[in-house]
Amino acid sequence: MNDTTRIVPAAAPASIRTCAHCGADSVERFCCAGCAAAHGLIGALGLAGFYNRASLPPGTLRPAPPPAPGFAARARALDDGRHELDLLVHGLSCGACVWLIEQALAADPAVRRARVSLGTKRLTVVWEGAADHAEELAGLVARLGFAVGPWTSACLRASDDSERRALILALGVAAFGAMNVMLVSVAVWVGTDMGEATRSFMHWLSALIGLPVIAVAGVPFYRSAWRSLRAGRANMDVAISLAVLLTAAMSLSETLRNGPYTWFDGALTLLFLLLAGRVLEGAARRKARGAAAGLLALGTGTAMRIDAEGRAEAVATEELRAQDRLMVATGERLAVDAIADTEALLDSAAVTGESRPVRIARGAVLPAGAINLGTPLLVTARSATADSSLAMAARAMEQAEQVRSRFVAFADRVAHAYVPVVHTLAAATFLLWWIGFGTGWQPALVNAVAVLIITCPCGLAIAVPAVQVVAVGSLFRRGVLVTTGTALERLAAADHVVLDKTGTLTRGEPELIHDGSWTEPDLRAAASLAAVSRHPLARALLRAAPAAIPAPGAVEVPGRGVAIGDIRLGSPDFAGAVDDPDSMTLVLARAGQPPVRFRFTDALREDAPAAVAALERLGLSTEILSGDAPGPVAAAAAACGIAAQRARATPRDKVERIAELQAQGRHVLAVGDGINDAPALAAAHVAASAPGATDLAQSAADLVLRTPRLAALPAAIATARRAQRIARQNIAASLVYNVIAVPFAVAGLVSPPLAAAVMASSSLMVTINALRAGKEQPWTS
């Protein structure tokens, strides 16, 4: 360790009374050895700038005892050999804490991504290497002074409870103070023949009520302003706090000199209306986040696991792992995604938004959170609880909330630029009236405070993010998961849709056609070979002959077929037969016998034609790009009313076609479900994975359709467009409001109480307008 990072213990000067790391009272430079070690670690990582930005209550960064082992067991293995872990981090206070943790973890060469959510206290870290590395990463965060623990669904549900309670308490206190002081103020306003002694009593009564309420109800703003100033910047809470405190100080001065008016009522009304706006904003965010939390809660509790000897035991759902055998009783929810041994009847309304019971075939995936409506099931878990579709949905929603859209970024830039501009404008107003016009300092200060209050960009800073979270929450409740923060913005701009056929427009479950080209012995012989394959056509053949016994010694040639000796079942070229470009076909070839053709059909989704018609009514052109044969593609296109189509399209063909469309200035929405669709989904302007899509397709998509209804896609587009319209309306309303209101305030035509009412009413207006983004769209509008 070099000299710049070495800690040299030395007695602190008498003037140093706080720990250099955690801020607690200390007669030495550090209050304990843990803080000294954490300070040294931060310096060794080159992150000493943290101490110029941190804003923490004293003592909160004091390192906790090392975390207990066990995090490696909670690490999730990803498909590419990496691991992922979610941790709950206690002690987060501001953006500096987030920066410190993310930068410290990024210094580890194995870490590929580290993201901390300040709102939920959740840390997600991805690294290359063994799962055991989780213990070192958790220990690193603990050494920085933060307590870490496992992340569970209960953390998501309770993450913002304390903040919500604090805001509601402050709102109640502000409402009490505003109502009572307003009664006193009204008496002063209308009391034209009121004596000075009575007026003085009224002012002191207002001060007696107002000052304690201002001190208590303004804490959320004062705390935020103080942290912002300590971090070397100024947010809009600085101006709010300054306006409230100046109004209170000026009112107290007028009370002491028995002036004609005080403005305690204005300060309290300002606090009440601002707090009401923040409570509304928090409610909108919880509404969106609560949908994910509620679904995640469906996977909590206990499950009945079957051990190797066939005995059943009740275990916590957090202990479930992939390949565990489970018994799901009638009426019980599935804790994890699983594969059933038999056909199942499920209620998946809470997961996909589909109100009707759904029958799932044997061997198909049963989604976590669905309710078993049939007989008791034996199932095999596909994943651990932390890797279930419910857990991934919650993580995707949280990540989407953290990414800023263009409108949110614009609003943030305006809000940040607002502080110096408005403070300068308020100071200029004070000087103009006091020196330029020769009024007293009290009236000049009144006008300056009115400028501070009326120009608060709360509507701009609050309502724009509310539009996004309300829209995302509305879509989530209807079975559409938005996985990126800019998805709605890009979806609203889409003007051309590229659709896959199999599994997107169709159900993706081929059915054998009974056309007389085969006999029952032919079917049994082919099904015995199909039993060893997972190909969709082989699965369809097996469904037609469920009693078939797998042929011993049969070998599958991936993508071509199955063979045993001189018997083959597969594509026409694999079986040595003539290709049939107009149908989906499997050919059974046996020596000395003519080839037998099994033809299949893949039925359209019931609402596919209506969904395509709804897309065209929204002004989007459509086309099909499919790897299927020309015949089935043409049939699907005709049934859905789609003119443009292309069959036998490879993944490269799809990507090239999307690039061609984008070169023409089109904003392409790609919709697919398979592994071969993933490159096209990634290349498009915006992408959606169809119902039942593969994990890879879902990972490449911006929206995941979890409902089996394809009509959710045009409904999502309509919702995205409405959200963007409302965002534009809110931005325009906020800017126009300031352009109109500021000259009146500078001219002295607006008092602080009126400024508070006008400013807060504008904030409430745009917030209420933002809630319109949650209005549900008809499925086919």
Short mmCIF file of N, CA and C in Angstrom, two decimals, residues 285-336:
data_model
loop_
_atom_site.label_atom_id
_atom_site.label_comp_id
_atom_site.label_asym_id
_atom_site.label_seq_id
_atom_site.Cartn_x
_atom_site.Cartn_y
_atom_site.Cartn_z
N ARG A 285 -46.32 5.58 -7.58
CA ARG A 285 -45.18 4.67 -7.70
C ARG A 285 -45.46 3.35 -6.97
N ARG A 286 -46.09 3.42 -5.80
CA ARG A 286 -46.39 2.18 -5.08
C ARG A 286 -47.42 1.35 -5.83
N LYS A 287 -48.33 2.04 -6.54
CA LYS A 287 -49.33 1.32 -7.31
C LYS A 287 -48.66 0.48 -8.39
N ALA A 288 -47.67 1.07 -9.06
CA ALA A 288 -46.95 0.33 -10.09
C ALA A 288 -46.05 -0.73 -9.47
N ARG A 289 -45.29 -0.34 -8.44
CA ARG A 289 -44.39 -1.29 -7.80
C ARG A 289 -45.15 -2.35 -7.02
N GLY A 290 -46.32 -1.98 -6.48
CA GLY A 290 -47.10 -2.92 -5.70
C GLY A 290 -47.62 -4.07 -6.53
N ALA A 291 -47.84 -3.85 -7.83
CA ALA A 291 -48.26 -4.95 -8.68
C ALA A 291 -47.20 -6.03 -8.71
N ALA A 292 -45.94 -5.63 -8.87
CA ALA A 292 -44.85 -6.60 -8.86
C ALA A 292 -44.70 -7.21 -7.48
N ALA A 293 -44.83 -6.39 -6.44
CA ALA A 293 -44.69 -6.92 -5.09
C ALA A 293 -45.78 -7.92 -4.77
N GLY A 294 -47.00 -7.61 -5.23
CA GLY A 294 -48.10 -8.53 -4.97
C GLY A 294 -47.91 -9.86 -5.66
N LEU A 295 -47.44 -9.82 -6.90
CA LEU A 295 -47.18 -11.08 -7.60
C LEU A 295 -46.05 -11.85 -6.96
N LEU A 296 -45.01 -11.12 -6.54
CA LEU A 296 -43.88 -11.79 -5.90
C LEU A 296 -44.33 -12.44 -4.60
N ALA A 297 -45.28 -11.81 -3.92
CA ALA A 297 -45.78 -12.39 -2.67
C ALA A 297 -46.54 -13.69 -2.90
N LEU A 298 -47.04 -13.90 -4.15
CA LEU A 298 -47.75 -15.14 -4.43
C LEU A 298 -46.84 -16.35 -4.30
N GLY A 299 -45.53 -16.14 -4.45
CA GLY A 299 -44.60 -17.25 -4.38
C GLY A 299 -44.02 -17.48 -2.99
N THR A 300 -44.52 -16.76 -1.98
CA THR A 300 -44.00 -16.94 -0.63
C THR A 300 -44.85 -17.95 0.15
N GLY A 301 -44.32 -18.41 1.26
CA GLY A 301 -45.03 -19.37 2.10
C GLY A 301 -44.30 -20.69 2.13
N THR A 302 -45.07 -21.76 2.07
CA THR A 302 -44.49 -23.10 2.11
C THR A 302 -44.94 -23.91 0.91
N ALA A 303 -44.18 -24.95 0.60
CA ALA A 303 -44.50 -25.87 -0.49
C ALA A 303 -44.26 -27.29 0.00
N MET A 304 -44.93 -28.23 -0.64
CA MET A 304 -44.79 -29.64 -0.26
C MET A 304 -43.79 -30.30 -1.21
N ARG A 305 -42.59 -30.57 -0.69
CA ARG A 305 -41.52 -31.15 -1.50
C ARG A 305 -41.47 -32.66 -1.26
N ILE A 306 -41.25 -33.41 -2.35
CA ILE A 306 -41.14 -34.87 -2.28
C ILE A 306 -39.66 -35.25 -2.34
N ASP A 307 -39.19 -35.96 -1.32
CA ASP A 307 -37.77 -36.32 -1.29
C ASP A 307 -37.51 -37.56 -2.13
N ALA A 308 -36.27 -38.01 -2.15
CA ALA A 308 -35.87 -39.13 -3.00
C ALA A 308 -36.57 -40.42 -2.64
N GLU A 309 -37.01 -40.54 -1.39
CA GLU A 309 -37.69 -41.76 -0.94
C GLU A 309 -39.21 -41.65 -1.06
N GLY A 310 -39.69 -40.55 -1.66
CA GLY A 310 -41.12 -40.41 -1.86
C GLY A 310 -41.87 -39.81 -0.68
N ARG A 311 -41.17 -39.33 0.32
CA ARG A 311 -41.83 -38.73 1.48
C ARG A 311 -42.04 -37.24 1.24
N ALA A 312 -43.17 -36.73 1.71
CA ALA A 312 -43.50 -35.31 1.53
C ALA A 312 -43.08 -34.53 2.77
N GLU A 313 -42.53 -33.36 2.55
CA GLU A 313 -42.16 -32.47 3.65
C GLU A 313 -42.47 -31.03 3.27
N ALA A 314 -42.96 -30.27 4.26
CA ALA A 314 -43.26 -28.86 4.03
C ALA A 314 -42.00 -28.04 4.20
N VAL A 315 -41.66 -27.24 3.19
CA VAL A 315 -40.46 -26.40 3.24
C VAL A 315 -40.83 -24.99 2.83
N ALA A 316 -40.02 -24.03 3.28
CA ALA A 316 -40.22 -22.65 2.86
C ALA A 316 -39.91 -22.54 1.37
N THR A 317 -40.69 -21.73 0.68
CA THR A 317 -40.50 -21.61 -0.77
C THR A 317 -39.12 -21.09 -1.13
N GLU A 318 -38.49 -20.31 -0.22
CA GLU A 318 -37.15 -19.80 -0.51
C GLU A 318 -36.13 -20.92 -0.64
N GLU A 319 -36.45 -22.13 -0.10
CA GLU A 319 -35.51 -23.24 -0.14
C GLU A 319 -35.63 -24.08 -1.40
N LEU A 320 -36.62 -23.81 -2.24
CA LEU A 320 -36.83 -24.63 -3.43
C LEU A 320 -35.73 -24.41 -4.44
N ARG A 321 -35.34 -25.49 -5.12
CA ARG A 321 -34.31 -25.44 -6.13
C ARG A 321 -34.81 -26.13 -7.40
N ALA A 322 -34.11 -25.90 -8.50
CA ALA A 322 -34.47 -26.55 -9.75
C ALA A 322 -34.40 -28.07 -9.58
N GLN A 323 -35.31 -28.77 -10.24
CA GLN A 323 -35.43 -30.23 -10.26
C GLN A 323 -36.06 -30.79 -8.98
N ASP A 324 -36.47 -29.94 -8.05
CA ASP A 324 -37.20 -30.44 -6.88
C ASP A 324 -38.55 -30.98 -7.33
N ARG A 325 -38.96 -32.11 -6.71
CA ARG A 325 -40.28 -32.68 -6.99
C ARG A 325 -41.26 -32.12 -5.97
N LEU A 326 -42.40 -31.63 -6.44
CA LEU A 326 -43.36 -30.96 -5.57
C LEU A 326 -44.75 -31.53 -5.77
N MET A 327 -45.53 -31.52 -4.69
CA MET A 327 -46.94 -31.87 -4.74
C MET A 327 -47.73 -30.57 -4.61
N VAL A 328 -48.61 -30.29 -5.58
CA VAL A 328 -49.44 -29.09 -5.57
C VAL A 328 -50.88 -29.51 -5.38
N ALA A 329 -51.45 -29.22 -4.24
CA ALA A 329 -52.81 -29.63 -3.93
C ALA A 329 -53.82 -28.80 -4.71
N THR A 330 -55.04 -29.27 -4.77
CA THR A 330 -56.12 -28.51 -5.41
C THR A 330 -56.34 -27.20 -4.66
N GLY A 331 -56.37 -26.10 -5.40
CA GLY A 331 -56.54 -24.79 -4.78
C GLY A 331 -55.25 -24.15 -4.32
N GLU A 332 -54.11 -24.83 -4.48
CA GLU A 332 -52.82 -24.29 -4.03
C GLU A 332 -52.12 -23.56 -5.16
N ARG A 333 -51.38 -22.50 -4.81
CA ARG A 333 -50.59 -21.76 -5.80
C ARG A 333 -49.26 -22.43 -6.03
N LEU A 334 -48.76 -22.31 -7.26
CA LEU A 334 -47.42 -22.79 -7.56
C LEU A 334 -46.41 -21.75 -7.11
N ALA A 335 -45.45 -22.16 -6.33
CA ALA A 335 -44.45 -21.22 -5.82
C ALA A 335 -43.38 -20.92 -6.87
N VAL A 336 -43.14 -21.86 -7.78
CA VAL A 336 -42.11 -21.68 -8.80
C VAL A 336 -42.66 -22.16 -10.14
#
